[in-house]
């Protein structure tokens, strides 16, 4: 979708809608349109963004732009909500999803240090994906394995108890597997 074009045709509703249909599925457009004439609560916007993320896996810039156009609200408000809430992803998920538990049991045993080491080694923050698309990083609250605290989960595999130095070993394992050199 050409953002500049969409911006300049805001007064031409049919053209705006047609442009948005190229970006968003019909059921999300219908949801936004059904709520557009009501008071624009943040809750409705959040619900719409959840639908977009459920459909695409993340909130791309062009999809947020389409939501703003359809809801007739400023793009800055949409991006503000998307960046404020931790559960919205602004980038596609990486091949491997890493979730660090920051629940109480893990936190008191040093989960913050494990999380910091992951961010340092990967060069990303929570909610981001590495440039090579290999890893995405998120935090979570209690994985139900408090006895192994502090823990992190990579895809469906739980690791714990972890120390910051374990992080390098675990990441190297996945990198090695990716290169097809795992034993
Ligand atoms: S608090 Fe981390 S697994 Fe329960």
PDB file of C-alpha atoms and ligand atoms in Angstrom:
ATOM      1  CA  UNK A   1       0.000   0.000   0.000  1.00  0.00           C
ATOM      2  CA  UNK A   2       1.246   3.426  -0.905  1.00  0.00           C
ATOM      3  CA  UNK A   3       0.985   5.499   2.271  1.00  0.00           C
ATOM      4  CA  UNK A   4       1.229   8.823   0.510  1.00  0.00           C
ATOM      5  CA  UNK A   5      -1.559   7.944  -1.884  1.00  0.00           C
ATOM      6  CA  UNK A   6      -3.840   6.772   0.935  1.00  0.00           C
ATOM      7  CA  UNK A   7      -3.154   9.919   2.912  1.00  0.00           C
ATOM      8  CA  UNK A   8      -4.102  12.206   0.061  1.00  0.00           C
ATOM      9  CA  UNK A   9      -7.425  10.477  -0.636  1.00  0.00           C
ATOM     10  CA  UNK A  10      -8.843  10.599   2.875  1.00  0.00           C
ATOM     11  CA  UNK A  11     -11.893  12.532   1.653  1.00  0.00           C
ATOM     12  CA  UNK A  12     -12.615   9.852  -0.939  1.00  0.00           C
ATOM     13  CA  UNK A  13     -13.979   7.150   1.312  1.00  0.00           C
ATOM     14  CA  UNK A  14     -14.510   4.451  -1.311  1.00  0.00           C
ATOM     15  CA  UNK A  15     -10.950   4.824  -2.554  1.00  0.00           C
ATOM     16  CA  UNK A  16      -9.634   4.701   1.014  1.00  0.00           C
ATOM     17  CA  UNK A  17     -11.656   1.592   1.735  1.00  0.00           C
ATOM     18  CA  UNK A  18     -10.486  -0.081  -1.475  1.00  0.00           C
ATOM     19  CA  UNK A  19      -6.867   0.709  -0.599  1.00  0.00           C
ATOM     20  CA  UNK A  20      -7.354  -0.724   2.903  1.00  0.00           C
ATOM     21  CA  UNK A  21      -8.886  -3.889   1.447  1.00  0.00           C
ATOM     22  CA  UNK A  22      -5.550  -4.536  -0.212  1.00  0.00           C
ATOM     23  CA  UNK A  23      -3.920  -4.567   3.216  1.00  0.00           C
ATOM     24  CA  UNK A  24      -6.483  -5.884   5.705  1.00  0.00           C
ATOM     25  CA  UNK A  25      -8.870  -8.854   5.508  1.00  0.00           C
ATOM     26  CA  UNK A  26     -12.587  -8.082   5.195  1.00  0.00           C
ATOM     27  CA  UNK A  27     -13.526  -9.244   8.711  1.00  0.00           C
ATOM     28  CA  UNK A  28     -11.125  -6.753  10.317  1.00  0.00           C
ATOM     29  CA  UNK A  29     -12.371  -3.957   8.091  1.00  0.00           C
ATOM     30  CA  UNK A  30     -15.954  -4.828   9.070  1.00  0.00           C
ATOM     31  CA  UNK A  31     -15.020  -4.770  12.771  1.00  0.00           C
ATOM     32  CA  UNK A  32     -13.425  -1.347  12.508  1.00  0.00           C
ATOM     33  CA  UNK A  33     -16.282   0.040  10.428  1.00  0.00           C
ATOM     34  CA  UNK A  34     -18.870  -1.277  12.883  1.00  0.00           C
ATOM     35  CA  UNK A  35     -17.140   0.556  15.697  1.00  0.00           C
ATOM     36  CA  UNK A  36     -16.209   3.689  13.816  1.00  0.00           C
ATOM     37  CA  UNK A  37     -19.414   5.572  14.544  1.00  0.00           C
ATOM     38  CA  UNK A  38     -19.214   4.839  18.242  1.00  0.00           C
ATOM     39  CA  UNK A  39     -17.075   6.690  20.729  1.00  0.00           C
ATOM     40  CA  UNK A  40     -13.503   5.772  19.808  1.00  0.00           C
ATOM     41  CA  UNK A  41     -12.293   4.073  22.917  1.00  0.00           C
ATOM     42  CA  UNK A  42      -8.781   2.770  23.211  1.00  0.00           C
ATOM     43  CA  UNK A  43     -10.340  -0.616  23.897  1.00  0.00           C
ATOM     44  CA  UNK A  44     -11.819  -0.779  20.402  1.00  0.00           C
ATOM     45  CA  UNK A  45      -8.515   0.201  18.872  1.00  0.00           C
ATOM     46  CA  UNK A  46      -6.702  -2.429  20.933  1.00  0.00           C
ATOM     47  CA  UNK A  47      -9.234  -5.053  19.861  1.00  0.00           C
ATOM     48  CA  UNK A  48      -8.685  -4.129  16.210  1.00  0.00           C
ATOM     49  CA  UNK A  49      -4.912  -4.325  16.603  1.00  0.00           C
ATOM     50  CA  UNK A  50      -5.246  -7.710  18.283  1.00  0.00           C
ATOM     51  CA  UNK A  51      -7.181  -8.943  15.256  1.00  0.00           C
ATOM     52  CA  UNK A  52      -4.488  -7.625  12.917  1.00  0.00           C
ATOM     53  CA  UNK A  53      -1.749  -9.287  14.939  1.00  0.00           C
ATOM     54  CA  UNK A  54      -3.692 -12.569  15.118  1.00  0.00           C
ATOM     55  CA  UNK A  55      -4.019 -12.533  11.336  1.00  0.00           C
ATOM     56  CA  UNK A  56      -0.523 -11.427  10.330  1.00  0.00           C
ATOM     57  CA  UNK A  57       1.541 -12.316  13.404  1.00  0.00           C
ATOM     58  CA  UNK A  58       2.646  -8.717  13.909  1.00  0.00           C
ATOM     59  CA  UNK A  59       1.650  -5.115  13.242  1.00  0.00           C
ATOM     60  CA  UNK A  60       3.277  -3.926  10.044  1.00  0.00           C
ATOM     61  CA  UNK A  61       3.390  -0.221   9.321  1.00  0.00           C
ATOM     62  CA  UNK A  62       0.977  -0.481   6.402  1.00  0.00           C
ATOM     63  CA  UNK A  63      -1.600  -2.394   8.448  1.00  0.00           C
ATOM     64  CA  UNK A  64      -1.467   0.220  11.239  1.00  0.00           C
ATOM     65  CA  UNK A  65      -1.883   2.898   8.607  1.00  0.00           C
ATOM     66  CA  UNK A  66      -4.971   1.133   7.232  1.00  0.00           C
ATOM     67  CA  UNK A  67      -6.452   0.815  10.740  1.00  0.00           C
ATOM     68  CA  UNK A  68      -5.928   4.548  11.280  1.00  0.00           C
ATOM     69  CA  UNK A  69      -7.544   5.382   7.952  1.00  0.00           C
ATOM     70  CA  UNK A  70     -10.560   3.167   8.535  1.00  0.00           C
ATOM     71  CA  UNK A  71     -11.070   4.256  12.131  1.00  0.00           C
ATOM     72  CA  UNK A  72     -10.494   7.883  11.135  1.00  0.00           C
ATOM     73  CA  UNK A  73      -7.996   8.442  13.903  1.00  0.00           C
ATOM     74  CA  UNK A  74      -4.432   9.750  13.671  1.00  0.00           C
ATOM     75  CA  UNK A  75      -1.749   7.225  12.758  1.00  0.00           C
ATOM     76  CA  UNK A  76       0.241   8.535  15.730  1.00  0.00           C
ATOM     77  CA  UNK A  77      -2.477   7.298  18.083  1.00  0.00           C
ATOM     78  CA  UNK A  78      -2.410   3.821  16.532  1.00  0.00           C
ATOM     79  CA  UNK A  79       1.374   3.560  16.657  1.00  0.00           C
ATOM     80  CA  UNK A  80       1.324   4.997  20.179  1.00  0.00           C
ATOM     81  CA  UNK A  81      -0.966   2.214  21.392  1.00  0.00           C
ATOM     82  CA  UNK A  82       0.963  -0.431  19.442  1.00  0.00           C
ATOM     83  CA  UNK A  83       4.272   0.596  20.968  1.00  0.00           C
ATOM     84  CA  UNK A  84       2.916   1.142  24.490  1.00  0.00           C
ATOM     85  CA  UNK A  85       1.544  -2.356  24.972  1.00  0.00           C
ATOM     86  CA  UNK A  86       4.145  -5.009  25.343  1.00  0.00           C
ATOM     87  CA  UNK A  87       2.095  -7.746  23.685  1.00  0.00           C
ATOM     88  CA  UNK A  88       1.988  -6.053  20.303  1.00  0.00           C
ATOM     89  CA  UNK A  89       4.760  -7.037  17.939  1.00  0.00           C
ATOM     90  CA  UNK A  90       5.999  -4.537  15.361  1.00  0.00           C
ATOM     91  CA  UNK A  91       8.203  -7.011  13.546  1.00  0.00           C
ATOM     92  CA  UNK A  92       7.636 -10.517  12.187  1.00  0.00           C
ATOM     93  CA  UNK A  93       8.460 -13.316  14.587  1.00  0.00           C
ATOM     94  CA  UNK A  94      11.847 -14.883  14.266  1.00  0.00           C
ATOM     95  CA  UNK A  95      12.381 -18.552  13.533  1.00  0.00           C
ATOM     96  CA  UNK A  96      12.943 -19.253  17.231  1.00  0.00           C
ATOM     97  CA  UNK A  97      10.866 -17.595  19.925  1.00  0.00           C
ATOM     98  CA  UNK A  98      12.637 -16.993  23.244  1.00  0.00           C
ATOM     99  CA  UNK A  99      10.468 -16.206  26.260  1.00  0.00           C
ATOM    100  CA  UNK A 100      12.178 -15.257  29.494  1.00  0.00           C
ATOM    101  CA  UNK A 101      10.120 -15.774  32.613  1.00  0.00           C
ATOM    102  CA  UNK A 102      10.011 -12.680  34.771  1.00  0.00           C
ATOM    103  CA  UNK A 103       7.542 -14.139  37.250  1.00  0.00           C
ATOM    104  CA  UNK A 104       8.285 -13.707  40.941  1.00  0.00           C
ATOM    105  CA  UNK A 105      10.007 -17.057  41.525  1.00  0.00           C
ATOM    106  CA  UNK A 106      12.285 -16.527  38.528  1.00  0.00           C
ATOM    107  CA  UNK A 107      12.887 -12.868  39.226  1.00  0.00           C
ATOM    108  CA  UNK A 108      14.134 -13.412  42.779  1.00  0.00           C
ATOM    109  CA  UNK A 109      16.577 -15.982  41.412  1.00  0.00           C
ATOM    110  CA  UNK A 110      18.107 -13.634  38.880  1.00  0.00           C
ATOM    111  CA  UNK A 111      15.874 -13.743  35.794  1.00  0.00           C
ATOM    112  CA  UNK A 112      16.629 -10.069  35.159  1.00  0.00           C
ATOM    113  CA  UNK A 113      20.306 -10.895  34.678  1.00  0.00           C
ATOM    114  CA  UNK A 114      19.466 -13.748  32.316  1.00  0.00           C
ATOM    115  CA  UNK A 115      17.167 -11.426  30.376  1.00  0.00           C
ATOM    116  CA  UNK A 116      19.840  -8.748  30.173  1.00  0.00           C
ATOM    117  CA  UNK A 117      22.385 -11.235  28.880  1.00  0.00           C
ATOM    118  CA  UNK A 118      19.934 -12.379  26.204  1.00  0.00           C
ATOM    119  CA  UNK A 119      19.337  -8.791  25.124  1.00  0.00           C
ATOM    120  CA  UNK A 120      23.074  -8.125  25.043  1.00  0.00           C
ATOM    121  CA  UNK A 121      23.908 -11.250  23.064  1.00  0.00           C
ATOM    122  CA  UNK A 122      21.040 -10.888  20.601  1.00  0.00           C
ATOM    123  CA  UNK A 123      21.281  -7.115  20.310  1.00  0.00           C
ATOM    124  CA  UNK A 124      17.519  -6.711  20.664  1.00  0.00           C
ATOM    125  CA  UNK A 125      14.958  -5.827  23.326  1.00  0.00           C
ATOM    126  CA  UNK A 126      11.716  -7.543  24.274  1.00  0.00           C
ATOM    127  CA  UNK A 127       9.289  -7.616  21.381  1.00  0.00           C
ATOM    128  CA  UNK A 128      12.030  -7.463  18.773  1.00  0.00           C
ATOM    129  CA  UNK A 129      13.548  -9.864  16.265  1.00  0.00           C
ATOM    130  CA  UNK A 130      17.193 -10.252  15.339  1.00  0.00           C
ATOM    131  CA  UNK A 131      18.220  -8.912  11.940  1.00  0.00           C
ATOM    132  CA  UNK A 132      18.850 -12.381  10.594  1.00  0.00           C
ATOM    133  CA  UNK A 133      15.299 -13.381  11.575  1.00  0.00           C
ATOM    134  CA  UNK A 134      16.571 -16.240  13.717  1.00  0.00           C
ATOM    135  CA  UNK A 135      15.409 -15.142  17.175  1.00  0.00           C
ATOM    136  CA  UNK A 136      12.578 -13.136  18.692  1.00  0.00           C
ATOM    137  CA  UNK A 137      12.649 -12.202  22.363  1.00  0.00           C
ATOM    138  CA  UNK A 138       9.772 -11.763  24.769  1.00  0.00           C
ATOM    139  CA  UNK A 139       9.149 -11.911  28.488  1.00  0.00           C
ATOM    140  CA  UNK A 140       6.428 -13.893  30.158  1.00  0.00           C
ATOM    141  CA  UNK A 141       4.913 -14.413  33.609  1.00  0.00           C
ATOM    142  CA  UNK A 142       5.381 -17.884  35.115  1.00  0.00           C
ATOM    143  CA  UNK A 143       5.809 -20.797  32.777  1.00  0.00           C
ATOM    144  CA  UNK A 144       4.618 -23.161  35.495  1.00  0.00           C
ATOM    145  CA  UNK A 145       8.112 -24.520  36.088  1.00  0.00           C
ATOM    146  CA  UNK A 146       9.051 -22.416  39.108  1.00  0.00           C
ATOM    147  CA  UNK A 147      11.093 -25.308  40.530  1.00  0.00           C
ATOM    148  CA  UNK A 148      13.585 -24.728  37.711  1.00  0.00           C
ATOM    149  CA  UNK A 149      13.762 -20.948  38.246  1.00  0.00           C
ATOM    150  CA  UNK A 150      15.039 -18.908  36.615  1.00  0.00           C
ATOM    151  CA  UNK A 151      13.768 -20.310  33.338  1.00  0.00           C
ATOM    152  CA  UNK A 152      13.441 -19.361  29.705  1.00  0.00           C
ATOM    153  CA  UNK A 153      11.653 -21.143  26.921  1.00  0.00           C
ATOM    154  CA  UNK A 154      12.927 -21.450  23.365  1.00  0.00           C
ATOM    155  CA  UNK A 155      10.076 -22.550  21.123  1.00  0.00           C
ATOM    156  CA  UNK A 156       8.610 -25.387  23.228  1.00  0.00           C
ATOM    157  CA  UNK A 157      11.780 -26.262  25.143  1.00  0.00           C
ATOM    158  CA  UNK A 158      12.151 -25.029  28.740  1.00  0.00           C
ATOM    159  CA  UNK A 159      15.655 -24.282  30.057  1.00  0.00           C
ATOM    160  CA  UNK A 160      16.479 -23.871  33.748  1.00  0.00           C
ATOM    161  CA  UNK A 161      17.802 -23.149  36.193  1.00  0.00           C
ATOM    162  CA  UNK A 162      19.715 -20.627  34.105  1.00  0.00           C
ATOM    163  CA  UNK A 163      22.693 -18.426  34.749  1.00  0.00           C
ATOM    164  CA  UNK A 164      23.695 -15.614  32.408  1.00  0.00           C
ATOM    165  CA  UNK A 165      26.592 -17.713  31.128  1.00  0.00           C
ATOM    166  CA  UNK A 166      24.159 -20.450  30.016  1.00  0.00           C
ATOM    167  CA  UNK A 167      22.685 -18.002  27.528  1.00  0.00           C
ATOM    168  CA  UNK A 168      25.620 -18.170  25.126  1.00  0.00           C
ATOM    169  CA  UNK A 169      25.569 -21.961  25.125  1.00  0.00           C
ATOM    170  CA  UNK A 170      21.855 -22.154  24.411  1.00  0.00           C
ATOM    171  CA  UNK A 171      21.952 -19.569  21.631  1.00  0.00           C
ATOM    172  CA  UNK A 172      24.976 -21.267  20.055  1.00  0.00           C
ATOM    173  CA  UNK A 173      23.051 -24.530  19.972  1.00  0.00           C
ATOM    174  CA  UNK A 174      20.296 -23.001  17.853  1.00  0.00           C
ATOM    175  CA  UNK A 175      22.710 -21.152  15.611  1.00  0.00           C
ATOM    176  CA  UNK A 176      24.629 -24.358  15.071  1.00  0.00           C
ATOM    177  CA  UNK A 177      21.445 -26.252  14.303  1.00  0.00           C
ATOM    178  CA  UNK A 178      20.508 -23.580  11.820  1.00  0.00           C
ATOM    179  CA  UNK A 179      23.769 -24.024  10.018  1.00  0.00           C
ATOM    180  CA  UNK A 180      23.079 -27.733   9.775  1.00  0.00           C
ATOM    181  CA  UNK A 181      26.140 -28.680  11.768  1.00  0.00           C
ATOM    182  CA  UNK A 182      24.391 -30.029  14.850  1.00  0.00           C
ATOM    183  CA  UNK A 183      25.448 -33.485  15.833  1.00  0.00           C
TER     184      UNK A 183
HETATM  185  S1  LIG B   1       7.831 -17.683  38.015  1.00  0.00           S
HETATM  186 FE1  LIG B   1       9.084 -18.399  36.397  1.00  0.00          FE
HETATM  187  S2  LIG B   1       8.316 -20.386  36.036  1.00  0.00           S
HETATM  188 FE2  LIG B   1       7.055 -19.659  37.612  1.00  0.00          FE
END
